[in-house]
GROMACS .gro file of C-alpha atoms in nm:
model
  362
    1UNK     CA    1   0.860   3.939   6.095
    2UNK     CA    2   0.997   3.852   6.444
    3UNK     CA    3   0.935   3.475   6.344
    4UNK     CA    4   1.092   3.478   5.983
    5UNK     CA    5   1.393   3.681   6.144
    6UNK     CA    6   1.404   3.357   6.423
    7UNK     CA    7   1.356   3.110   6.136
    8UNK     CA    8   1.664   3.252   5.913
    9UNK     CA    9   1.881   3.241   6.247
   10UNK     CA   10   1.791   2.903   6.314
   11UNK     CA   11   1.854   2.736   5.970
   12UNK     CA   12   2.193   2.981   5.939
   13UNK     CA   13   2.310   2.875   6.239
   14UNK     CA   14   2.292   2.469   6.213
   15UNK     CA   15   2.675   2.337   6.185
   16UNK     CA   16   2.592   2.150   5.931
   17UNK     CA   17   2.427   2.460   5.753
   18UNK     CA   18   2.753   2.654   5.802
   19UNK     CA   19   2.982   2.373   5.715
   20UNK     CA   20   2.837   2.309   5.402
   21UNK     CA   21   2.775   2.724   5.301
   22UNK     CA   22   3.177   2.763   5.370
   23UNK     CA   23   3.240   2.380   5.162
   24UNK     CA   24   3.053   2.506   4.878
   25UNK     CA   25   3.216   2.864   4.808
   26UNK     CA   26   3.543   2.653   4.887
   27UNK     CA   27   3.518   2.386   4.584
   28UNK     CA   28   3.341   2.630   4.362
   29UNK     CA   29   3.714   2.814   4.421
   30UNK     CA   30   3.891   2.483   4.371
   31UNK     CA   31   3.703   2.428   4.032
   32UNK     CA   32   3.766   2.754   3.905
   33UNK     CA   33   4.114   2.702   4.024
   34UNK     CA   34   4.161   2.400   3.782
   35UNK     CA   35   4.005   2.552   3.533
   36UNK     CA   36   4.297   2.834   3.512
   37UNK     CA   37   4.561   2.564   3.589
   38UNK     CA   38   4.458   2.293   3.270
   39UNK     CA   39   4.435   2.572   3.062
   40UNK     CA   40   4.727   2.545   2.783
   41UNK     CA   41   4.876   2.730   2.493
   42UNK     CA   42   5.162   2.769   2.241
   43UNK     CA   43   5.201   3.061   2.060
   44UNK     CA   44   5.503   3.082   1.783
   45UNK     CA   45   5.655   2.811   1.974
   46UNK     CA   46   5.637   2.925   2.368
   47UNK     CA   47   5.471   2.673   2.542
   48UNK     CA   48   5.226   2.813   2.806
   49UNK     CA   49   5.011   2.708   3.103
   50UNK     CA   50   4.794   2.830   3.385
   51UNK     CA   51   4.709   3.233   3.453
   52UNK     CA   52   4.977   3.307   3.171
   53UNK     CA   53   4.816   3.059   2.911
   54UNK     CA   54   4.484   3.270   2.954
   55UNK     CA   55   4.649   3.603   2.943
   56UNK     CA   56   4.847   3.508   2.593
   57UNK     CA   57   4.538   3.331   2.469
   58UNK     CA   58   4.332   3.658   2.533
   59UNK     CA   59   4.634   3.868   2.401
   60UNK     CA   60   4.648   3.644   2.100
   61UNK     CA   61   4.302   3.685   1.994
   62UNK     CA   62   4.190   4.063   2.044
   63UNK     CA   63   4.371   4.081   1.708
   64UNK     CA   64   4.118   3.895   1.538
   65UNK     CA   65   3.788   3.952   1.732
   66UNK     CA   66   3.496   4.034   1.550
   67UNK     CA   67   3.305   3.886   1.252
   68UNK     CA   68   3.495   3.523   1.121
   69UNK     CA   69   3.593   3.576   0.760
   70UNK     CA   70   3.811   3.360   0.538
   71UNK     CA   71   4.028   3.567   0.492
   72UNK     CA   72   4.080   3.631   0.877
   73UNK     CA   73   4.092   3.222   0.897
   74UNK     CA   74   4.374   3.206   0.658
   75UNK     CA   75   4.575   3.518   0.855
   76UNK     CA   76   4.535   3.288   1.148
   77UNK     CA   77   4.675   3.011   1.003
   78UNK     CA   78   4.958   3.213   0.823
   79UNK     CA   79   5.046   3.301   1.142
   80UNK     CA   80   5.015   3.034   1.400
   81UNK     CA   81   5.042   2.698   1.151
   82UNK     CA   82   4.812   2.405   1.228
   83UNK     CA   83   4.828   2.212   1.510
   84UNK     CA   84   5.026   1.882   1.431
   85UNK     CA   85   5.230   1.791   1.747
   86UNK     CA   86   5.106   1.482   1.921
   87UNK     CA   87   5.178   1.313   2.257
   88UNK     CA   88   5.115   0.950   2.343
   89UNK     CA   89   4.774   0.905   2.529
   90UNK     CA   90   4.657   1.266   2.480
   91UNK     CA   91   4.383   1.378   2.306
   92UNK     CA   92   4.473   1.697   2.164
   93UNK     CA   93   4.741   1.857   1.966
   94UNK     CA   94   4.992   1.915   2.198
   95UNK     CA   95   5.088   2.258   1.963
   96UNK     CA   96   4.769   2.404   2.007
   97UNK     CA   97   4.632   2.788   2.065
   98UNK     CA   98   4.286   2.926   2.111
   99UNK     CA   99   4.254   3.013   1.756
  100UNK     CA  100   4.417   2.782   1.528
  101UNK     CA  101   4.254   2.501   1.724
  102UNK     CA  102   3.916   2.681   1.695
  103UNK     CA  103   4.020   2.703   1.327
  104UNK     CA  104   4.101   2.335   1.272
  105UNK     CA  105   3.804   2.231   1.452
  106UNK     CA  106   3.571   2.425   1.226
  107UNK     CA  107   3.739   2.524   0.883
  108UNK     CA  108   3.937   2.276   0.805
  109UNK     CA  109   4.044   1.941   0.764
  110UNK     CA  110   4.244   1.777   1.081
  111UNK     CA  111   4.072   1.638   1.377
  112UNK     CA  112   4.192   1.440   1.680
  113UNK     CA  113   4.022   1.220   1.906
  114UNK     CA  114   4.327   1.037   2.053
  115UNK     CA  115   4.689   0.978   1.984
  116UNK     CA  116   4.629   0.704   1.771
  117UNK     CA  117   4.335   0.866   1.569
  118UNK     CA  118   4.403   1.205   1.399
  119UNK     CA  119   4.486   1.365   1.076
  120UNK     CA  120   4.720   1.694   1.078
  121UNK     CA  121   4.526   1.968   0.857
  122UNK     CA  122   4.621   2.060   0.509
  123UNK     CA  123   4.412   2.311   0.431
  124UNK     CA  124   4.101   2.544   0.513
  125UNK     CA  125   3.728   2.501   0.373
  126UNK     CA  126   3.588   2.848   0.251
  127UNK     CA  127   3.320   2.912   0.553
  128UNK     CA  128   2.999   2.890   0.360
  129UNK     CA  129   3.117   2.523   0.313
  130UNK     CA  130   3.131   2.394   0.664
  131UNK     CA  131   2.890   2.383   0.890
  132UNK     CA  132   2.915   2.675   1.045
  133UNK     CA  133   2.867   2.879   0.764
  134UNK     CA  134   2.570   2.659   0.703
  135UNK     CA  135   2.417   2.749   1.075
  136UNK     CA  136   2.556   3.086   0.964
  137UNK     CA  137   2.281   3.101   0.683
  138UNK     CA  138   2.018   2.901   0.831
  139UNK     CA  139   2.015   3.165   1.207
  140UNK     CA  140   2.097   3.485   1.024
  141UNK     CA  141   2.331   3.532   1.307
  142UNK     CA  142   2.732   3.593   1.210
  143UNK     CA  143   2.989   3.369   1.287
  144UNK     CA  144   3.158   3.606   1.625
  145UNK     CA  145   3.529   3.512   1.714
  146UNK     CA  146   3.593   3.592   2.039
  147UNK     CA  147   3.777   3.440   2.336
  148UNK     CA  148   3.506   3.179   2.491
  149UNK     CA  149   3.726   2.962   2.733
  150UNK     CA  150   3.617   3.197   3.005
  151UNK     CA  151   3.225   3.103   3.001
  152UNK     CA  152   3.343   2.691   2.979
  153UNK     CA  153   3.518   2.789   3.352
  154UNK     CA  154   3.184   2.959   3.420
  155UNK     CA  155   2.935   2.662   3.338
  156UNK     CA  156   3.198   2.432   3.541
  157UNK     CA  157   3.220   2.651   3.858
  158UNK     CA  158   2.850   2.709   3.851
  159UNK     CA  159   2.697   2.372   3.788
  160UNK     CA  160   2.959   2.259   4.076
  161UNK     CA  161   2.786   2.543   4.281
  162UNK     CA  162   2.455   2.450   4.203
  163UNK     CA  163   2.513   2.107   4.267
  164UNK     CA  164   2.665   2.147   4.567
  165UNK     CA  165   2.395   2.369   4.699
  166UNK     CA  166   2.113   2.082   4.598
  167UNK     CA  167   2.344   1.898   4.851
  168UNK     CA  168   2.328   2.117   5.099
  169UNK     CA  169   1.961   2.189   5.048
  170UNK     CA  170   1.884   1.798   5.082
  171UNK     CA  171   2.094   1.775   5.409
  172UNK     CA  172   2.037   2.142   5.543
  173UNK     CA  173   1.697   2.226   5.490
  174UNK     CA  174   1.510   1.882   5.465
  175UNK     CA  175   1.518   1.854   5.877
  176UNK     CA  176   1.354   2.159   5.897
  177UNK     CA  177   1.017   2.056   5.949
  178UNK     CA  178   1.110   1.689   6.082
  179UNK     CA  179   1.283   1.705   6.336
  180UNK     CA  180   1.119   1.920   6.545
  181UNK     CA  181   0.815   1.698   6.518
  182UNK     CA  182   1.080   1.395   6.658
  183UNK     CA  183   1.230   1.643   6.897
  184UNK     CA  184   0.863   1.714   7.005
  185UNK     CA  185   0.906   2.050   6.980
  186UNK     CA  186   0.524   2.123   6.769
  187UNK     CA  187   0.331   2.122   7.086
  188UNK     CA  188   0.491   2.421   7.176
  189UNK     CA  189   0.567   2.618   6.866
  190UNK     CA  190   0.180   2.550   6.781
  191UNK     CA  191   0.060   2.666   7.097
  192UNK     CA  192   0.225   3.046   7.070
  193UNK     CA  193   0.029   3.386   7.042
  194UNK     CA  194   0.153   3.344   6.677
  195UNK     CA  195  -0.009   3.038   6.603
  196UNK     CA  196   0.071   2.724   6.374
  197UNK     CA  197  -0.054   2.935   6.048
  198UNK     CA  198   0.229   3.185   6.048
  199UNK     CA  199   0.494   2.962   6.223
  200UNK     CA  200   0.443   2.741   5.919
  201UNK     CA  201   0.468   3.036   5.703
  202UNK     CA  202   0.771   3.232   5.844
  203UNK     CA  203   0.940   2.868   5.811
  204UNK     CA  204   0.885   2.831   5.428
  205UNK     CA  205   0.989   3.202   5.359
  206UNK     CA  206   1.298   3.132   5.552
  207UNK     CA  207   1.409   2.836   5.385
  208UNK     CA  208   1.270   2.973   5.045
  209UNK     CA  209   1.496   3.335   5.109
  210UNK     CA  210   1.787   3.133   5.242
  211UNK     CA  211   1.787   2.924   4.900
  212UNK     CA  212   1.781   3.225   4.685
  213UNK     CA  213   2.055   3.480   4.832
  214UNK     CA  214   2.285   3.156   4.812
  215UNK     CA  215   2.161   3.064   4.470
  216UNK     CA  216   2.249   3.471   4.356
  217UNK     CA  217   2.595   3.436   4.533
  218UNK     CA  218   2.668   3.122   4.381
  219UNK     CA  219   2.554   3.309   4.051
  220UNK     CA  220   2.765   3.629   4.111
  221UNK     CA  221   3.058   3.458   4.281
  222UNK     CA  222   3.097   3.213   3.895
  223UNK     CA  223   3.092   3.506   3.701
  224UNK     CA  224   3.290   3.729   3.912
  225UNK     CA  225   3.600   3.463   3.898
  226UNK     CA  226   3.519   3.446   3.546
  227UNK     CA  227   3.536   3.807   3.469
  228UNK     CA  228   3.862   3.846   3.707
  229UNK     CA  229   4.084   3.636   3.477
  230UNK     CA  230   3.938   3.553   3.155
  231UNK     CA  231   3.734   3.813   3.051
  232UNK     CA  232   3.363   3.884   2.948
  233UNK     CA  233   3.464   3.828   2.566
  234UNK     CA  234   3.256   3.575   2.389
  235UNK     CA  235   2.882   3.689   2.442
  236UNK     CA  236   2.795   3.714   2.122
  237UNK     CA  237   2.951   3.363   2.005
  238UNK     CA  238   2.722   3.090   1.970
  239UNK     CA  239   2.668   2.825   2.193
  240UNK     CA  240   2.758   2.624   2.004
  241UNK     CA  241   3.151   2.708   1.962
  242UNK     CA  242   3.150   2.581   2.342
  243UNK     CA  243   2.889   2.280   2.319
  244UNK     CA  244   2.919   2.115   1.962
  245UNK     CA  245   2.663   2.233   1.743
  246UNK     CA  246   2.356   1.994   1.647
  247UNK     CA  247   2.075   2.102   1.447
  248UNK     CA  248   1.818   1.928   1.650
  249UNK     CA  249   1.931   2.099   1.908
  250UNK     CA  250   1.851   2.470   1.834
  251UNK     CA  251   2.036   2.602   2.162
  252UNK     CA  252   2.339   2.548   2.038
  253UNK     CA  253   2.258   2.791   1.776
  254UNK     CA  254   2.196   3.074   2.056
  255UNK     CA  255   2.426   3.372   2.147
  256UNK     CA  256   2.574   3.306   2.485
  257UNK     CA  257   2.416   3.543   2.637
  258UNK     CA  258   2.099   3.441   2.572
  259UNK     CA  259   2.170   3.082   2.686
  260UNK     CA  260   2.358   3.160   2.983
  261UNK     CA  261   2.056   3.357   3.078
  262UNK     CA  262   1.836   3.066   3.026
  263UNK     CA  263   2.091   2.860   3.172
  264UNK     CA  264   2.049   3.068   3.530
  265UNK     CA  265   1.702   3.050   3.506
  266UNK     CA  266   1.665   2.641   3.453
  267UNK     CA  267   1.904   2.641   3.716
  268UNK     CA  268   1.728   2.866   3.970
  269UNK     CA  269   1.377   2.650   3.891
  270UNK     CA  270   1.570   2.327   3.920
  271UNK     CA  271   1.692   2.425   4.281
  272UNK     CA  272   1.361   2.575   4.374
  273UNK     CA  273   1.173   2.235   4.295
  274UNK     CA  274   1.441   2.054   4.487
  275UNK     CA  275   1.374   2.311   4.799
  276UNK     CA  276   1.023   2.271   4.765
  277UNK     CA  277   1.017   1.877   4.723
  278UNK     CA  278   1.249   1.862   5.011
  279UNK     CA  279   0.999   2.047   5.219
  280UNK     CA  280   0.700   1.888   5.145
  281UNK     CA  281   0.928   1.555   5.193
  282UNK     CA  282   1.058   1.684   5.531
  283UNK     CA  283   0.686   1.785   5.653
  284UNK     CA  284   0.583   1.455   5.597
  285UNK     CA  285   0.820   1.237   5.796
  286UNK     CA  286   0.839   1.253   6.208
  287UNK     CA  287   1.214   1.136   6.170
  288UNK     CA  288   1.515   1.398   6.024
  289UNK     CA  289   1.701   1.067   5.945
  290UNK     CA  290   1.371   0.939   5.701
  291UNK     CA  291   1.318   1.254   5.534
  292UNK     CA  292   1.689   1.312   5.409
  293UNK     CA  293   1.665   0.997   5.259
  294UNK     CA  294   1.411   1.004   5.097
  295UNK     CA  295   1.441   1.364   4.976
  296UNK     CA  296   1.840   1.208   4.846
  297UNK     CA  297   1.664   0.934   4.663
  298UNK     CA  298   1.440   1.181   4.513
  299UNK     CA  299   1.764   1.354   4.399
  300UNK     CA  300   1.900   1.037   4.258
  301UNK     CA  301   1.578   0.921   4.115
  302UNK     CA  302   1.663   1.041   3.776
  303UNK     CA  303   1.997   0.870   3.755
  304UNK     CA  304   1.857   0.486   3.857
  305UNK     CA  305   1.562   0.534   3.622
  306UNK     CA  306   1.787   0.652   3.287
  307UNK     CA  307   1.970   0.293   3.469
  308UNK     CA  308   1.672   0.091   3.412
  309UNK     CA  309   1.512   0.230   3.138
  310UNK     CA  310   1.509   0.483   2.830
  311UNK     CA  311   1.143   0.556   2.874
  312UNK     CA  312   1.022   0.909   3.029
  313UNK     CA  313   1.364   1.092   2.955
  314UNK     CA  314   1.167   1.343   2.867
  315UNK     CA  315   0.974   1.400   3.245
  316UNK     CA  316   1.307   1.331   3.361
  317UNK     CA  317   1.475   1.657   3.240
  318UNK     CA  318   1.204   1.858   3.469
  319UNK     CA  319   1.417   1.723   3.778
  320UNK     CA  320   1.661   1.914   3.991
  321UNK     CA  321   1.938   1.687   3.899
  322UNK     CA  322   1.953   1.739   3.537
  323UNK     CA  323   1.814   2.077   3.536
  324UNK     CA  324   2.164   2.187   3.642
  325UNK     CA  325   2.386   2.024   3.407
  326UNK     CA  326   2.435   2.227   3.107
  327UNK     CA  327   2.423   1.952   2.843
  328UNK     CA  328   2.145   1.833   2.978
  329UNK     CA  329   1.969   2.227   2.977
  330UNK     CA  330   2.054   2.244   2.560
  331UNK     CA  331   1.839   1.920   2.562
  332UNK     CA  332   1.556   2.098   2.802
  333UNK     CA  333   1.585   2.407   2.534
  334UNK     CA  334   1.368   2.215   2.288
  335UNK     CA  335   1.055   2.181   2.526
  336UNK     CA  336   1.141   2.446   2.758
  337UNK     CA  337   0.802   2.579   2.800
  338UNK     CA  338   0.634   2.254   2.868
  339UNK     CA  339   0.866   2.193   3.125
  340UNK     CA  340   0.898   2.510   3.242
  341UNK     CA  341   0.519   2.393   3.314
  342UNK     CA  342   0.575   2.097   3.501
  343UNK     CA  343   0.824   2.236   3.704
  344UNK     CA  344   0.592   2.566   3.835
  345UNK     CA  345   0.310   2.313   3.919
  346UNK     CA  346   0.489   2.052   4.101
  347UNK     CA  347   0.669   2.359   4.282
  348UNK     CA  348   0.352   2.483   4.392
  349UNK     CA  349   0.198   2.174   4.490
  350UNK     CA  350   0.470   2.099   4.688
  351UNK     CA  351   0.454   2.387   4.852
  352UNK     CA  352   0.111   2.384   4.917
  353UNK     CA  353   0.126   2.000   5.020
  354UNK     CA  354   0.411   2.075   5.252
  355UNK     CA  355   0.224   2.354   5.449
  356UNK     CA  356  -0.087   2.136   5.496
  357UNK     CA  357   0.129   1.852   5.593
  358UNK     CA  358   0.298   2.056   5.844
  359UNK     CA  359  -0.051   2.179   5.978
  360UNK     CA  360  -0.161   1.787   6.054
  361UNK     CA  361   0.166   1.712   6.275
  362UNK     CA  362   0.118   1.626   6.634
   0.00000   0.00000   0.00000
């Protein structure tokens, strides 16, 4: 215990370990801050932004929460008109609420992709005629509408979380073996009463408990924001209603919930494969400077192979790089347990490899 304890205080402690802990809370508060701040709304002809936009989009829609019906599409439109204002190089209505937009998008007509390509809607498709009623029919699972623009602000902040912790991770912890084998410190940490079995050990289950109490703060910190100002509405939506729906892609016909659960857990495997690659990475290089880059071009990998080729996207989605972007996770949702497979055994082996590797340095 004494050596774990010593092992926690000496990663913690690193500048570069603090600078990059108090840089990562910081720009997971500057993404959420954006988030709030593009947010707009116009509501019978008040044109809002920001904190206020969210508040009158929430207000707005607790009237119609619940089960989408046609005839609740219709009040909506009665109500709020379609969107049909448009602004030179946007590309969105420039008239737009949370839910006639969501009821444009889906029940009717009118669509936008730029200010030079868009039709104004004329009128609403009964919902077993779009596709959402069809998804409707083919899940068994209701049509929910609920305010959802919170848990877009919650994927954002989080995958900037989790990608800046796979940052800090490749810069933070990959020295940790290293470079005290090119300080030339293993002589005498392997020559203690404790021995080089349990130094070894207590430094993996530092690094390893380090990576998760961030990971859970980084977790609880997203959804805490997220709560704060928009609300937990939106759980039972589909995922769909956030990320377009696609019927090869069957997680886009999940609750929320369930996906942002699966979400947190590709996410927590992703960074635990990039903490244990960096490891095994770091234990076998004598030089901090040669481990960090190598354990950043394993990080980058991905990205120059999808570069040079289309071949093995499918390996490709068990890396820590994609196995934080939500996009990419719907994809992963498909074949989740195979790679769920891939990623467990190359975590282990790394893990494994890493405190052999260690045992062999001079």
């Amino acid at each position: 215990m004494r050596l774990y304890k010593m092992e926690i205080y000496k990663l913690c402690s690193r500048k570069i370990f603090i600078i990059g802990t108090v840089s990562l809370f910081l720009l997971m508060l500057f993404t959420f801050w954006s988030c709030i701040a593009g947010t707009e709304t116009t509501v019978n002809g008040m044109y809002y932004t920001g904190y206020k936009a969210v508040l009158k989009d929430r207000e707005i829609t607790e009237e119609f929460k619940g089960t989408l019906t046609d005839e609740k599409a219709r009040q909506i439109i009665e109500k709020y008109g379609f969107p049909h204002k448009v602004a030179r190089n946007y590309r969105s209505f420039q008239d737009t609420n949370f839910l006639n937009e969501f009821i444009m998008e889906y029940l009717s007509d009118g669509y936008i992709e730029n200010s030079e390509n868009y039709k104004i809607a004329t009128q609403i498709y009964p919902i077993e005629e779009t596709e959402i009623g069809e998804i409707s029919n083919n899940t068994g699972r209701e049509i929910i509408l609920e305010y959802t623009d919170g848990w877009e602000a919650f994927f954002s902040v989080l995958t900037v979380g989790l990608g800046a912790l796979s940052i800090l991770i490749l810069f933070g912890i990959t020295p940790v073996f290293s470079e005290e084998s090119q300080t030339g410190m293993l002589p005498v940490l392997f020559t203690t009463k404790e021995g080089k079995n349990k130094d070894i050990s207590a430094k993996i289950a530092a690094v390893l408990t380090v990576t998760v109490v961030l990971f859970l703060a980084i977790v609880l910190l997203a959804l805490f924001l997220c709560r704060a100002v928009f609300g937990l509405d939106g759980l039972d939506c589909l995922t769909g209603t956030i990320y377009c729906f696609s019927n090869a892609l069957r997680a886009t016909m999940l609750p929320l919930k369930t996906f942002i659960v699966f979400y947190v857990i590709t996410g927590f495997l992703g960074i635990l494969l990039l903490c244990s690659v960096t490891m095994y990475i770091s234990a076998s290089f004598q030089s901090s400077f040669h481990a960090i880059a190598m354990a950043v071009l394993y990080w980058m990998s991905p990205i120059l192979i999808r570069l040079l080729m289309n071949l093995f996207l499918f390996i490709l989605y068990a890396t820590p790089l994609y196995m934080i972007m939500p996009d990419v996770v719907i994809e992963i949702y498909n074949n989740c347990f195979i790679i769920g497979i891939i990623v467990i055994l190359v975590t282990t082996v790394c893990l494994i490899r890493g405190y052999e590797k260690y045992k062999t340095l001079e």
